[in-house]
């Protein structure tokens, strides 16, 4: 059994910023990055709103810089998935497959994942024309007709990105107005390659081997119709990656970790802290995730100092 002062679970901007600050405080943090290391920025191309990069930077490149900086000060990074935790014992227990680790303090920074519609054909055709990541898969849809489902900033970003490749994009939205920011919504509406179907839901995705068409339903009239499409991009938001912690940490109705009302990153378990999108359903930005990662490391450092 391996004992650590601090274990960090997750490796997006929150986890790696926490690692950087904790390492500089001589806590020698052990970071379990997860097999899909780097968080959501790994599926983002141009990051243009992260301070300090006036010309923008590629998401994976930015995360590579985060990683190198955390390692430079002594963080130890392992690209493995945590399979189980026990926060009901002291020291805390963290299992990685058959390997068992204990820790005086834990920072949870496991982020959030894309939501799926759960309609017939979606799972069967995922990776064969159905995707939740335009920047990963848009390249494969040159001169094709695509559908983007959603009405938030994510949906607008996906649709606008896909205009680089696609022939035509139809945004399918269940309401009669977008909840995206005005500037993003207007950009999408004004784009010559983008059409919008308001008050419409996607009911089914059809195709043999690859997407061929979809069934759409008008939410006002109830009328259904079929529409040809070569690809469907689902952009309906995110689900926090908190299944591991549901038995131990307080979660809100959407599954996000509830942090202390005092504004710190403390959770309901003394010695466990939460940072990034796993506890943030409001901002969900790389820069806010990094900020809370810094806070979590400082909170953990002070808490550990109090133990001594």
XYZ file of C-alpha atoms in Angstrom:
308
model
C 0.000 0.000 0.000
C 1.361 3.404 -0.996
C 0.761 6.391 1.253
C 0.681 9.958 -0.097
C 0.190 13.359 1.487
C -2.001 14.480 -1.398
C -3.667 12.666 -4.279
C -5.244 14.613 -7.140
C -7.817 12.807 -9.275
C -8.156 14.372 -12.730
C -5.867 16.193 -15.148
C -7.665 19.038 -16.889
C -6.832 22.686 -16.134
C -8.149 22.233 -12.562
C -6.219 19.074 -11.695
C -2.961 20.204 -13.248
C -3.102 23.706 -11.723
C -3.754 22.083 -8.348
C -0.739 19.832 -9.005
C 1.446 22.821 -9.882
C 0.552 24.742 -6.708
C 0.723 21.656 -4.481
C 4.123 20.678 -5.896
C 5.476 24.174 -5.276
C 4.272 23.821 -1.675
C 6.425 20.650 -1.340
C 3.406 18.337 -1.091
C 4.770 16.089 -3.887
C 1.267 15.368 -5.209
C 0.429 12.132 -6.999
C -1.912 12.865 -9.918
C -4.123 10.168 -11.408
C -4.751 11.728 -14.789
C -7.224 9.178 -16.087
C -6.742 7.237 -19.311
C -8.333 10.142 -21.228
C -5.921 12.650 -19.688
C -6.124 16.404 -20.175
C -9.855 16.990 -19.853
C -12.156 18.644 -22.361
C -9.423 20.854 -23.808
C -8.033 17.732 -25.466
C -11.049 17.808 -27.793
C -10.824 21.560 -28.411
C -8.851 23.010 -31.293
C -8.312 26.757 -30.935
C -8.381 28.139 -27.400
C -8.569 31.888 -27.902
C -9.821 33.030 -24.506
C -7.098 31.703 -22.199
C -5.150 34.711 -20.838
C -1.538 35.018 -21.967
C -2.050 33.573 -25.447
C -3.013 36.552 -27.633
C -2.792 34.488 -30.832
C -4.646 31.518 -29.342
C -3.297 28.045 -28.714
C -4.445 24.522 -29.542
C -6.224 22.790 -26.641
C -3.923 19.738 -26.508
C -0.871 22.010 -26.744
C -2.098 24.105 -23.809
C -2.654 20.978 -21.707
C 0.828 19.742 -22.616
C 2.248 23.006 -21.231
C 0.187 22.599 -18.029
C 1.521 19.046 -17.642
C 5.182 20.018 -18.138
C 4.872 22.861 -15.650
C 3.305 20.618 -12.997
C 6.026 17.981 -13.501
C 8.821 20.547 -13.372
C 8.060 21.204 -9.703
C 7.762 17.558 -8.704
C 4.207 16.424 -9.446
C 4.035 12.733 -10.315
C 1.546 12.006 -13.079
C 0.078 8.595 -13.879
C -2.222 8.092 -16.866
C -4.552 5.615 -15.143
C -8.196 5.601 -14.030
C -9.186 5.559 -10.371
C -11.646 2.682 -9.971
C -12.868 3.219 -6.393
C -12.518 5.603 -3.472
C -13.321 5.377 0.227
C -13.587 8.745 1.957
C -15.153 7.173 5.056
C -11.754 6.040 6.367
C -8.676 7.994 7.452
C -6.316 8.107 5.662
C -8.522 8.137 2.572
C -8.334 5.134 0.275
C -7.985 5.407 -3.512
C -7.989 2.250 -5.646
C -6.475 2.060 -9.121
C -7.438 -1.434 -10.243
C -5.618 -3.819 -7.914
C -3.305 -1.088 -6.579
C -4.338 0.576 -3.324
C -3.187 4.055 -2.296
C -3.900 6.041 0.855
C -3.818 9.812 1.206
C -4.123 12.431 3.932
C -5.933 14.776 1.518
C -7.605 14.385 -1.881
C -8.476 16.916 -4.576
C -11.243 15.791 -6.946
C -10.936 17.386 -10.407
C -12.566 14.821 -12.678
C -14.409 17.350 -14.847
C -17.524 16.725 -16.917
C -18.422 14.703 -20.026
C -20.709 15.284 -22.991
C -24.382 14.316 -22.619
C -26.105 12.080 -25.168
C -29.728 12.129 -26.324
C -30.402 8.434 -25.764
C -32.467 8.103 -28.969
C -32.610 4.965 -31.154
C -29.628 4.710 -33.496
C -27.416 7.096 -31.519
C -25.270 4.536 -29.721
C -25.145 2.134 -32.681
C -23.885 4.888 -35.011
C -21.541 6.680 -32.588
C -18.227 6.985 -34.415
C -20.027 6.214 -37.679
C -21.531 9.613 -38.260
C -22.727 10.386 -34.719
C -20.330 12.471 -32.610
C -20.233 14.790 -29.597
C -17.076 16.556 -30.754
C -16.919 18.612 -33.932
C -13.236 19.412 -33.480
C -12.423 15.684 -33.258
C -14.523 14.532 -36.179
C -15.459 17.511 -38.375
C -12.587 16.829 -40.749
C -14.270 13.596 -41.875
C -17.390 15.372 -43.137
C -16.125 17.463 -46.034
C -18.929 18.688 -48.338
C -21.583 16.783 -46.378
C -24.932 17.720 -44.835
C -24.853 17.697 -41.039
C -27.174 18.168 -38.079
C -26.181 19.775 -34.785
C -28.530 19.227 -31.831
C -28.578 21.861 -29.070
C -29.104 25.533 -28.323
C -26.263 26.614 -26.041
C -22.801 28.006 -26.723
C -21.463 24.481 -27.288
C -23.950 23.903 -30.103
C -23.108 27.247 -31.736
C -19.374 26.565 -31.499
C -19.791 23.080 -32.975
C -21.972 24.358 -35.842
C -19.620 27.239 -36.661
C -16.581 24.973 -36.551
C -18.276 22.484 -38.893
C -18.836 25.207 -41.520
C -15.118 24.844 -42.326
C -15.834 21.392 -43.751
C -19.538 20.764 -44.306
C -21.764 21.684 -47.202
C -24.739 22.574 -44.969
C -25.476 22.462 -41.232
C -28.926 22.346 -39.675
C -29.188 23.241 -35.987
C -32.080 21.356 -34.378
C -33.344 23.076 -31.214
C -36.317 22.108 -29.081
C -37.266 25.686 -28.149
C -37.951 28.858 -30.121
C -34.815 30.702 -29.014
C -31.225 29.774 -28.216
C -29.843 29.955 -24.681
C -26.391 30.599 -26.151
C -24.724 33.984 -25.638
C -26.091 36.592 -28.054
C -22.841 36.966 -29.988
C -22.490 33.210 -30.583
C -26.171 32.775 -31.477
C -26.071 35.646 -33.957
C -22.908 34.330 -35.580
C -24.604 30.992 -36.181
C -27.891 32.483 -37.417
C -26.072 34.811 -39.823
C -23.854 32.108 -41.333
C -24.834 31.218 -44.923
C -24.145 27.505 -44.376
C -26.302 27.225 -41.227
C -30.087 26.713 -41.050
C -32.077 26.524 -37.806
C -35.076 24.289 -37.109
C -36.834 25.786 -34.075
C -39.238 23.819 -31.819
C -37.849 20.554 -33.166
C -36.481 17.426 -31.510
C -34.477 14.575 -32.992
C -36.338 11.294 -32.377
C -34.223 8.707 -34.190
C -31.023 8.328 -36.222
C -31.116 5.894 -39.161
C -28.407 4.259 -41.225
C -26.739 0.994 -42.120
C -23.096 1.292 -41.125
C -23.184 5.092 -41.278
C -25.733 7.884 -40.732
C -28.156 8.297 -43.649
C -31.163 10.178 -42.234
C -32.923 11.279 -39.044
C -36.495 11.458 -37.785
C -37.477 14.917 -36.502
C -40.591 15.909 -34.548
C -42.131 19.385 -34.403
C -42.804 20.070 -30.693
C -45.702 22.430 -31.514
C -47.646 20.400 -34.092
C -46.380 16.945 -33.174
C -45.748 16.193 -36.852
C -42.749 13.936 -37.583
C -40.692 13.900 -40.758
C -37.498 12.402 -42.069
C -34.488 14.399 -43.207
C -31.383 13.171 -45.011
C -28.078 13.747 -43.180
C -24.529 12.393 -43.329
C -23.673 13.173 -39.721
C -25.219 14.163 -36.387
C -23.364 16.158 -33.741
C -24.858 16.098 -30.238
C -24.169 19.314 -28.310
C -26.625 19.347 -25.390
C -24.353 20.003 -22.466
C -22.348 18.022 -19.987
C -22.612 15.610 -17.081
C -20.165 15.907 -14.175
C -17.932 12.860 -13.699
C -19.004 12.158 -10.115
C -20.203 8.522 -10.155
C -17.080 7.472 -8.195
C -17.922 9.877 -5.378
C -21.727 9.627 -5.116
C -21.607 7.552 -1.907
C -19.201 9.899 -0.156
C -19.666 13.498 -1.315
C -22.747 15.714 -1.359
C -23.937 16.261 -4.944
C -26.561 18.699 -6.236
C -29.604 17.611 -8.290
C -27.502 17.625 -11.485
C -24.707 15.543 -9.975
C -22.170 18.339 -9.394
C -20.134 18.253 -6.167
C -21.435 20.705 -3.580
C -18.673 22.874 -2.174
C -18.570 24.649 1.172
C -20.777 27.773 1.428
C -17.739 29.705 2.713
C -16.457 30.033 -0.871
C -13.604 27.547 -0.440
C -13.161 24.280 -2.344
C -13.962 22.161 0.720
C -16.549 19.390 0.354
C -18.690 17.817 3.087
C -15.785 15.440 3.836
C -13.019 17.125 5.826
C -9.790 16.809 3.803
C -11.449 16.294 0.410
C -11.557 19.272 -1.969
C -13.207 19.789 -5.371
C -11.994 21.882 -8.312
C -13.039 22.587 -11.886
C -16.094 21.528 -13.877
C -16.885 18.646 -11.519
C -18.216 21.308 -9.131
C -19.054 24.123 -11.574
C -22.240 24.114 -13.655
C -22.158 27.882 -14.194
C -18.891 28.945 -15.824
C -17.206 25.753 -17.079
C -14.216 27.583 -18.581
C -10.570 26.539 -18.629
C -9.552 29.696 -16.775
C -12.139 29.262 -13.994
C -11.205 25.595 -13.661
C -7.538 26.556 -13.311
C -8.510 29.185 -10.720
C -10.361 26.682 -8.561
C -7.472 24.230 -8.978
C -5.187 26.849 -7.433
C -7.724 27.405 -4.631
C -8.005 23.665 -3.929
C -4.232 23.277 -3.633
C -3.994 26.196 -1.210
C -6.982 24.895 0.785
C -5.417 21.408 0.928
C -2.010 22.783 1.915
C -3.503 24.799 4.793
C -5.622 21.852 5.908
C -2.599 19.537 5.925
C -0.560 22.120 7.841
C -3.359 22.164 10.450
C -2.979 18.394 10.928
C 0.673 18.815 11.859
